[in-house]
XYZ file of C-alpha atoms in Angstrom:
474
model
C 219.398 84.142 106.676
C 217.404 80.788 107.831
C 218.270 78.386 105.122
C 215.292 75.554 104.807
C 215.722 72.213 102.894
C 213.235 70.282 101.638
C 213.369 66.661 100.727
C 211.090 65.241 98.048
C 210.599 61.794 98.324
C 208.820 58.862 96.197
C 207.988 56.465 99.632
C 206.725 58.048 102.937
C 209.479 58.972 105.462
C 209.030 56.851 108.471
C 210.799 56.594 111.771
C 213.830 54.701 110.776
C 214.770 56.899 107.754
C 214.044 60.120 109.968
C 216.387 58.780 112.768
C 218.603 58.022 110.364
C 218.932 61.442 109.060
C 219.010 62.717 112.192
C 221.996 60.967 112.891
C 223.646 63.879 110.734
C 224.249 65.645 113.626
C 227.298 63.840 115.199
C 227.081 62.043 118.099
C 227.158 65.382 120.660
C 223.507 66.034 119.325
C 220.159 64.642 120.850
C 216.867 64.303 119.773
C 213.533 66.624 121.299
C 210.204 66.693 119.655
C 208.270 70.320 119.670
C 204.656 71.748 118.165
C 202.676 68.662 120.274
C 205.275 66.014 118.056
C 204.971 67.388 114.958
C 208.250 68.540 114.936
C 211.283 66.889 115.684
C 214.329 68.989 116.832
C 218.054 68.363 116.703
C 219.751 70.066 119.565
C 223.292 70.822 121.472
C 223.810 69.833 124.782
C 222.450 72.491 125.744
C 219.048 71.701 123.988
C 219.423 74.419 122.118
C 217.663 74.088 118.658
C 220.196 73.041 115.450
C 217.728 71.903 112.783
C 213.976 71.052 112.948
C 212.066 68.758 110.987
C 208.198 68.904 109.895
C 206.142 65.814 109.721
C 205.746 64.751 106.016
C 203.264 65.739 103.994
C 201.954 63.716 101.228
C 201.195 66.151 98.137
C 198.583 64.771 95.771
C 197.977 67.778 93.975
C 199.951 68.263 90.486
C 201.939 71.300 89.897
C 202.032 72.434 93.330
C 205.988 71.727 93.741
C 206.490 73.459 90.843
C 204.349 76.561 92.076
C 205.972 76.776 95.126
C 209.886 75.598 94.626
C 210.244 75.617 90.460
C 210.636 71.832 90.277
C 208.839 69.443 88.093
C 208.328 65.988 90.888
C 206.116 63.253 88.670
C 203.361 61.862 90.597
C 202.644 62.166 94.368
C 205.095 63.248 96.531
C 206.449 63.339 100.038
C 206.999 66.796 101.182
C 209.387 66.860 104.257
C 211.006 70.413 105.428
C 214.037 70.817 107.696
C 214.364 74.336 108.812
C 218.214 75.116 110.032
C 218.279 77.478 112.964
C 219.186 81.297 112.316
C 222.141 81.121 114.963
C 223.665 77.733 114.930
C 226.720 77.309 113.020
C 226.958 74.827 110.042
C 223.560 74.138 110.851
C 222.423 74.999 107.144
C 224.962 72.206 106.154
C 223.442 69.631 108.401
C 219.765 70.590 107.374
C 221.243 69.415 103.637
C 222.901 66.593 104.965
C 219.585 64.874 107.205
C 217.496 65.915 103.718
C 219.924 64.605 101.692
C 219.989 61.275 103.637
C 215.989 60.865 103.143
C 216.315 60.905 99.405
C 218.768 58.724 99.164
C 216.852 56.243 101.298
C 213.119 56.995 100.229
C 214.307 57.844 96.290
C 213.875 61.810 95.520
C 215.507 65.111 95.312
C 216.632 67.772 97.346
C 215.193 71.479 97.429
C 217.480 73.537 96.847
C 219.484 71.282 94.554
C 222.586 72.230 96.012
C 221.548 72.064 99.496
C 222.669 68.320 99.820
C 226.314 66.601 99.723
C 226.700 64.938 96.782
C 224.933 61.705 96.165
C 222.804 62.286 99.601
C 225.143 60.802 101.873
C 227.699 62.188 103.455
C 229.783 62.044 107.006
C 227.838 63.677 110.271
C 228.274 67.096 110.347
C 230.936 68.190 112.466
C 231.202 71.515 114.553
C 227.486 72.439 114.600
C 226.453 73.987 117.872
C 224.106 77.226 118.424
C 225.805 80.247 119.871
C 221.993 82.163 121.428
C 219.383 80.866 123.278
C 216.212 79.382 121.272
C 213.885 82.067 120.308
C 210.699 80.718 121.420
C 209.113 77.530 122.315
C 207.000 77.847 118.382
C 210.361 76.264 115.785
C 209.454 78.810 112.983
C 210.110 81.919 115.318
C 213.595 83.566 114.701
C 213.458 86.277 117.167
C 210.553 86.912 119.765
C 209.943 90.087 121.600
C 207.157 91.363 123.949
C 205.401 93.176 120.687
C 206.853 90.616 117.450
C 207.210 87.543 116.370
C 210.163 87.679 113.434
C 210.873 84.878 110.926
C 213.292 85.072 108.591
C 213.035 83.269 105.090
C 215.460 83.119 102.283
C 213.039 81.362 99.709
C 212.501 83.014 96.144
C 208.801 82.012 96.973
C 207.292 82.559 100.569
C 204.142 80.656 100.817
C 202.002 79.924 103.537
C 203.602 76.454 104.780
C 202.017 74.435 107.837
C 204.784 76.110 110.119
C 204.411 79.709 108.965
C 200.667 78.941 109.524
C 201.324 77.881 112.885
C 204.090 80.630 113.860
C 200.858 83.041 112.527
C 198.354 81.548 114.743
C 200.782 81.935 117.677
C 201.998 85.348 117.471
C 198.145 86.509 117.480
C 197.051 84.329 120.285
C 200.083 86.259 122.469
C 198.795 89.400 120.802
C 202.345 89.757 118.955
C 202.711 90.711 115.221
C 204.454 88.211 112.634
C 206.897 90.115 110.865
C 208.954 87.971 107.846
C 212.510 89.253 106.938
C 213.024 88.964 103.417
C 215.531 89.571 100.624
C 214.585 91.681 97.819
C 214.538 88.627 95.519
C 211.454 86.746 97.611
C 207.955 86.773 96.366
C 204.678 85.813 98.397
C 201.868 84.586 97.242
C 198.445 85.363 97.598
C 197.837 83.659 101.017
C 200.864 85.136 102.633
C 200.220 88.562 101.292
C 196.857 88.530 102.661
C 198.708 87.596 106.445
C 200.553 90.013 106.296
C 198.049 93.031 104.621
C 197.416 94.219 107.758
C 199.163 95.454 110.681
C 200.677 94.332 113.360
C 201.775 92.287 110.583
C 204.395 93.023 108.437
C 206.321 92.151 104.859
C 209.827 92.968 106.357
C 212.403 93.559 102.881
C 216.214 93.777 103.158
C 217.318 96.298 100.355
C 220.652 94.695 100.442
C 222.546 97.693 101.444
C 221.391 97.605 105.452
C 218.304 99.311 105.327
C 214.316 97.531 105.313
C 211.538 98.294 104.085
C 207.727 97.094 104.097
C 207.209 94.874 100.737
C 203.552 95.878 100.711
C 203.766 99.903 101.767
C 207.079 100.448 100.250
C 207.604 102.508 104.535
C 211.044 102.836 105.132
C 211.341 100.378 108.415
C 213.697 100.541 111.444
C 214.535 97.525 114.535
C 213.282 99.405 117.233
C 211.919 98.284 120.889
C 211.916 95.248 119.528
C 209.951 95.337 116.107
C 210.337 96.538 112.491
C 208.147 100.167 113.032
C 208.349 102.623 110.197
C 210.307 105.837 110.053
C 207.795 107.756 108.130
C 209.183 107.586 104.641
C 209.206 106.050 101.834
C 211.640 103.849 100.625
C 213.682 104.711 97.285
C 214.330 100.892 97.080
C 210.578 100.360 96.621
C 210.208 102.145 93.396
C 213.217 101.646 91.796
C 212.070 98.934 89.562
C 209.404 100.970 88.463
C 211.584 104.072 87.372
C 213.889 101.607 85.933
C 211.527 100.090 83.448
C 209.111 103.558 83.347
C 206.710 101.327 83.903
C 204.345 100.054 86.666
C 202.803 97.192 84.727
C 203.896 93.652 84.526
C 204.535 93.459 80.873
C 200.439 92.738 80.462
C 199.924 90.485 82.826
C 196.708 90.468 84.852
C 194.963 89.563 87.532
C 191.638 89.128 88.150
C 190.362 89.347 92.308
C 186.607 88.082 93.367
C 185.790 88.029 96.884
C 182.987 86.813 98.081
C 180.255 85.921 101.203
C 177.913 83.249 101.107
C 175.467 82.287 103.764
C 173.845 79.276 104.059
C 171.179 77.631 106.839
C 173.560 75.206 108.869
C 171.777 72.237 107.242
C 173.082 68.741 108.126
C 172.973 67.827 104.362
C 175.023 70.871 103.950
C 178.042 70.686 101.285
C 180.203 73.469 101.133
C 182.200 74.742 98.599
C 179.789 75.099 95.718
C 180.061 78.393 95.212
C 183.900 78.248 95.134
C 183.374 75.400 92.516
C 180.682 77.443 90.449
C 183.151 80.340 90.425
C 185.923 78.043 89.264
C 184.366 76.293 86.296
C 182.916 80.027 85.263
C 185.885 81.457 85.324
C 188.594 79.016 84.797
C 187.108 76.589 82.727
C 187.637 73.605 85.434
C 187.136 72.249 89.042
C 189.843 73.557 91.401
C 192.764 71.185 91.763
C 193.635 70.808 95.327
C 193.203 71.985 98.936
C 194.573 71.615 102.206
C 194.849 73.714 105.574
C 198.212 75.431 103.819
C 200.542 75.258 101.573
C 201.182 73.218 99.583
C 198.280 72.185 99.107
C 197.952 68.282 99.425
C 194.553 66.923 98.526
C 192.858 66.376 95.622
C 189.553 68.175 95.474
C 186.652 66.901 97.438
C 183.197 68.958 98.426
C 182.135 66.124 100.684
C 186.081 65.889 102.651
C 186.318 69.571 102.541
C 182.723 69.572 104.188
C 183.655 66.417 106.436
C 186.877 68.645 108.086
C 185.090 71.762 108.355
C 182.025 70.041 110.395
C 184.830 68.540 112.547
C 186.279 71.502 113.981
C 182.993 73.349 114.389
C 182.018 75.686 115.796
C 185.674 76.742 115.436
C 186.151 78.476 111.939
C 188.510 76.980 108.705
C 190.813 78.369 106.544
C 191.518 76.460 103.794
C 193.753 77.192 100.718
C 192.511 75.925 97.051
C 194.518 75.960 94.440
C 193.743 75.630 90.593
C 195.380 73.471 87.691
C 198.748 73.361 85.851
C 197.327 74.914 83.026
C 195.143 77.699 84.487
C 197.056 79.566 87.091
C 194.475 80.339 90.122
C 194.389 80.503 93.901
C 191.755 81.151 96.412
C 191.689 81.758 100.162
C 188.020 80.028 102.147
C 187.422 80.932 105.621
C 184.016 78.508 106.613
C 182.549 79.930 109.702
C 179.272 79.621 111.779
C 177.355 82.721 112.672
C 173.769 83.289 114.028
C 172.785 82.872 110.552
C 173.902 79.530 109.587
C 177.688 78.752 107.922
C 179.338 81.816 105.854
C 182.056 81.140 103.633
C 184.233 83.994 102.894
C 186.278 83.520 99.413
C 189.058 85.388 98.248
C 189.671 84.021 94.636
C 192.307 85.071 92.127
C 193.096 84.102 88.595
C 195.978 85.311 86.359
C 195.909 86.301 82.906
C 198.925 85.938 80.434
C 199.611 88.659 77.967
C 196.959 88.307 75.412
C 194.487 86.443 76.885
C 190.665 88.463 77.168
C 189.118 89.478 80.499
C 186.042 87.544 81.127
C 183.227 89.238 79.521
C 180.197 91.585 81.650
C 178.034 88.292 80.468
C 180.241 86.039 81.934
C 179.932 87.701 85.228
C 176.597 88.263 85.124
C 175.622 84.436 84.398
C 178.337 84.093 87.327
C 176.712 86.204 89.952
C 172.753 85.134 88.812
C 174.260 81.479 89.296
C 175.495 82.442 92.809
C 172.681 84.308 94.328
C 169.866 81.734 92.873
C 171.935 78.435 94.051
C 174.373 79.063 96.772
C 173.532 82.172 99.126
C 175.103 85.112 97.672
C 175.218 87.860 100.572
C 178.322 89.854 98.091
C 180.523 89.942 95.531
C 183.059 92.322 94.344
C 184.831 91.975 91.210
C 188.953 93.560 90.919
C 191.015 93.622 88.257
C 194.895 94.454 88.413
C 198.485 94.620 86.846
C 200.197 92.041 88.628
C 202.266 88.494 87.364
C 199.900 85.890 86.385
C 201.729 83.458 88.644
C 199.830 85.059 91.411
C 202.788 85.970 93.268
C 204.192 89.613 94.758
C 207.369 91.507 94.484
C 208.196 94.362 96.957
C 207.808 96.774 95.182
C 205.062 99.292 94.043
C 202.183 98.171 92.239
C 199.255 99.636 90.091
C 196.162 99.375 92.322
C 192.937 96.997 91.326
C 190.332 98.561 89.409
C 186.898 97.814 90.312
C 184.808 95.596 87.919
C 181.710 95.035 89.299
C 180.038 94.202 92.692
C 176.509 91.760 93.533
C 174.329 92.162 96.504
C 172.274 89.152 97.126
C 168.577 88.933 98.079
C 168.923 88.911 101.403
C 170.473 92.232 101.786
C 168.038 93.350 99.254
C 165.059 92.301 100.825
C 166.512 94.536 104.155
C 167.036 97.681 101.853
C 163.747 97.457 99.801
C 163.665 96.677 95.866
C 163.718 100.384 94.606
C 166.493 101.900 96.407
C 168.646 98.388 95.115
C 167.530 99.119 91.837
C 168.325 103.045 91.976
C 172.048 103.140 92.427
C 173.893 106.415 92.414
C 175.833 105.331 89.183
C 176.139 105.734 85.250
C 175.039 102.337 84.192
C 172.058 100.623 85.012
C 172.025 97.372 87.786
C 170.862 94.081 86.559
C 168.284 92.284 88.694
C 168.979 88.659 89.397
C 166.205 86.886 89.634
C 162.157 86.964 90.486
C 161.128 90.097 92.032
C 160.808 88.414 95.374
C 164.299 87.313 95.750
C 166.608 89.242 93.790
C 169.929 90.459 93.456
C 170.912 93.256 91.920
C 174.678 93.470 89.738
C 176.265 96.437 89.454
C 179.114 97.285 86.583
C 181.233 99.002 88.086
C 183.954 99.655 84.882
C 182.783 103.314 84.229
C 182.312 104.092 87.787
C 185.053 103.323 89.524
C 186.504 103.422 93.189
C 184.198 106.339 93.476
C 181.532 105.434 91.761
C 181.876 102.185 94.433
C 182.328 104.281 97.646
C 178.820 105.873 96.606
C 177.213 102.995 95.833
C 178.686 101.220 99.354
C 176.664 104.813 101.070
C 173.450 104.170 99.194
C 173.189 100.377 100.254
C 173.751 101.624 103.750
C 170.609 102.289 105.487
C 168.711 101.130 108.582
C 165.944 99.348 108.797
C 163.160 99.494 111.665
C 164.923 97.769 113.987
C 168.397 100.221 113.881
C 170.421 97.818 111.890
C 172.550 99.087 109.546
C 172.531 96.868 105.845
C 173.706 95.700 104.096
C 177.396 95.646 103.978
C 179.979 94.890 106.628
């Protein structure tokens, strides 16, 4: 398995301390830079890849070290990774050894704990050399084929880091899939499940005893020309936790899954993330904690920054990752995009809920939804609950599926299917208009109904209008 090593350090890395670490490498190793500079690369003679090293990141944001690696770090850190090559030998010993050197110089700790020689400072490593070719030109890629793009991670938690990021934006621009090779132990969370939802993508799970599997699908998986395909069964591995506890709950944990689309005229006084922030202080009793373009997430949170990078790289779209609070565990996904009709925001929030704690209330949801389509352009909003860890973070194994709560259709979409066929939904409780007449939205409970009672309601908002459009959901 890829072994990565991360060094945490109180005073930013610079280009002494890196060389320095480096240096770990013996004197038969040289220096190359990959990824436009971000990376720097220890290689053989050969300039085959040994060990690679990320450009720091400064993480602002408290509690996100302990989200993603389990360790409490006081204050801002520096986050630097050095990912070890899959084939070089010793090479996870000399991606402890240049980590290990950075704390010791910059004051810090080592991720994993043991990864480092004692005391951060140790002799070069001797013997390292790679015995294949490098992968591909992209530092995160393991193996690359004319159909995948595999990494392989050992991490108990597999999050959606700057390089995984980039090795995901890669394999789809060559029209590849990203496939990550895990062990059974590894969790994602929510942004790295949602990469790897759909295929060509895939959650690739050693059982341990030889075989895979697919951590989302539970398919029993096979190497064959050159990706992980499926055999067409199931995997016993998949549901063995379940049968083991006869259970498919997590012990009353919860989470609770709003996604929603806002559109809003590309204004220049334009500030986005309001409806993200509403949803937050409705839901979770705060502002969100941080953001950033991955994960960790490194800034503080800022509706005018946000705003500021987002109008920067337009018309290209975002993705962003927000995170939530120590106290309050909650994660959302933004994708900011501009369309013929002004700047969308597409939100995937989650929030957990520990044993004990309530659901929010149909009147907190309501208030929610009136606040979203009167203030920051609600086109939808659908409403999930499931059994999953509060930590917001997946096993691969099977799951209870979501539950439907509710969904909210804005006014625009109403406006396009007429007031009385909102209002006159195929289902046992009774929509809630949002709003005056002239610009409602209508919310729909969805508790009694269900998946089916959603699937009719999806075919009753579905209708054209004189010009052949269908409306209103996509």
């Amino acid at each position: 398995m890829t072994q990565d090593v991360i060094a945490l350090t109180e005073r930013m890395p610079d280009a002494w301390s890196l060389v320095a670490g480096l240096m770990s490498g013996g004197p038969e190793t040289r220096l190359d830079t990959a990824g436009d500079g971000a990376v720097l690369q220890l290689c053989d003679a050969d300039g085959r890849p040994l060990a690679s090293v990320e450009a720091p990141m400064l993480v602002k944001v408290p509690g996100e070290v302990r989200r993603l690696l389990g360790t409490d770090v006081d204050g801002p850190v520096w986050w630097t990774e050095v990912r070890a090559a899959t084939a070089a030998r010793n090479a996870g010993r000399l991606a402890g050894t240049v980590a290990g050197r950075l704390a010791a110089q910059l004051g810090g700790v080592v991720w994993p704990a043991d990864a480092a020689p004692g005391g951060g400072v140790s002799e070069p490593v001797a013997e390292v050399d790679s015995v294949t070719a490098p992968a591909a030109a992209q530092p995160a890629v393991d193996v690359l084929s004319e159909s995948s793009a595999v990494v392989i991670q050992d991490r108990p938690v597999v999050a959606m880091t700057a390089w995984l990021s980039d090795a995901l934006r890669a394999a789809a621009a060559s029209g590849r899939g990203l496939q990550i090779v895990t062990p059974r132990t590894s969790r994602l969370t929510l942004p790295t499940r949602a990469a790897l939802s759909g295929l060509p993508n895939r959650w690739v799970v050693n059982d341990g005893e030889g075989g895979y599997y697919d951590g989302l699908s539970g398919a029993e998986l096979r190497w064959q020309d050159g990706t992980f395909a499926s055999t067409g069964s199931p995997a016993a591995a998949f549901t063995e936790h379940a049968r083991s506890t006869g259970s498919l709950t997590a012990g009353g944990e919860r989470q609770l899954a709003v996604t929603i689309r806002t559109r809003q005229p590309a204004d220049r006084d334009l500030l986005l993330g309001g409806a993200l922030e509403t949803l937050w202080w409705r839901l979770a009793g705060s502002t969100p904690g941080g953001w950033g373009t991955g994960e960790p997430a490194c800034l503080t949170w800022s509706r005018h920054e946000l705003t500021e990078y987002t109008r920067e790289r337009a018309p290209q779209a975002t993705w962003l990752v927000v995170v939530g609070r120590p106290d309050r565990p909650a994660l959302a996904t933004v994708r900011v995009s501009r369309t013929t009709g002004g700047v969308e925001e597409d939100i995937t929030f989650a929030m957990g809920l520990r044993p004990g704690e309530d659901d929010p209330a149909d009147e907190e949801l309501r208030a929610l939804a009136a606040r979203l389509v009167a203030e920051h352009g609600l086109v939808t909003m659908l409403v999930q609950r499931r059994e999953a860890r509060a930590d917001l973070t997946f096993h691969p194994q099977v799951e209870m599926p979501p539950t439907p709560v509710a969904f909210t259709l804005g006014s625009g979409d109403v406006r396009g299917i007429g007031v009385t066929r909102a209002r006159r939904p195929p289902l046992p409780d009774r929509p809630v208009q949002l709003g005056p007449l002239h610009e409602a939205g209508f919310h729909y409970p969805l508790r009694e109904a269900g998946w089916d009672g959603f699937r009719k309601l999806v075919e009753h908002l579905r209708t054209e209008d004189e010009t052949g459009t269908t409306s209103p959901t996509r």
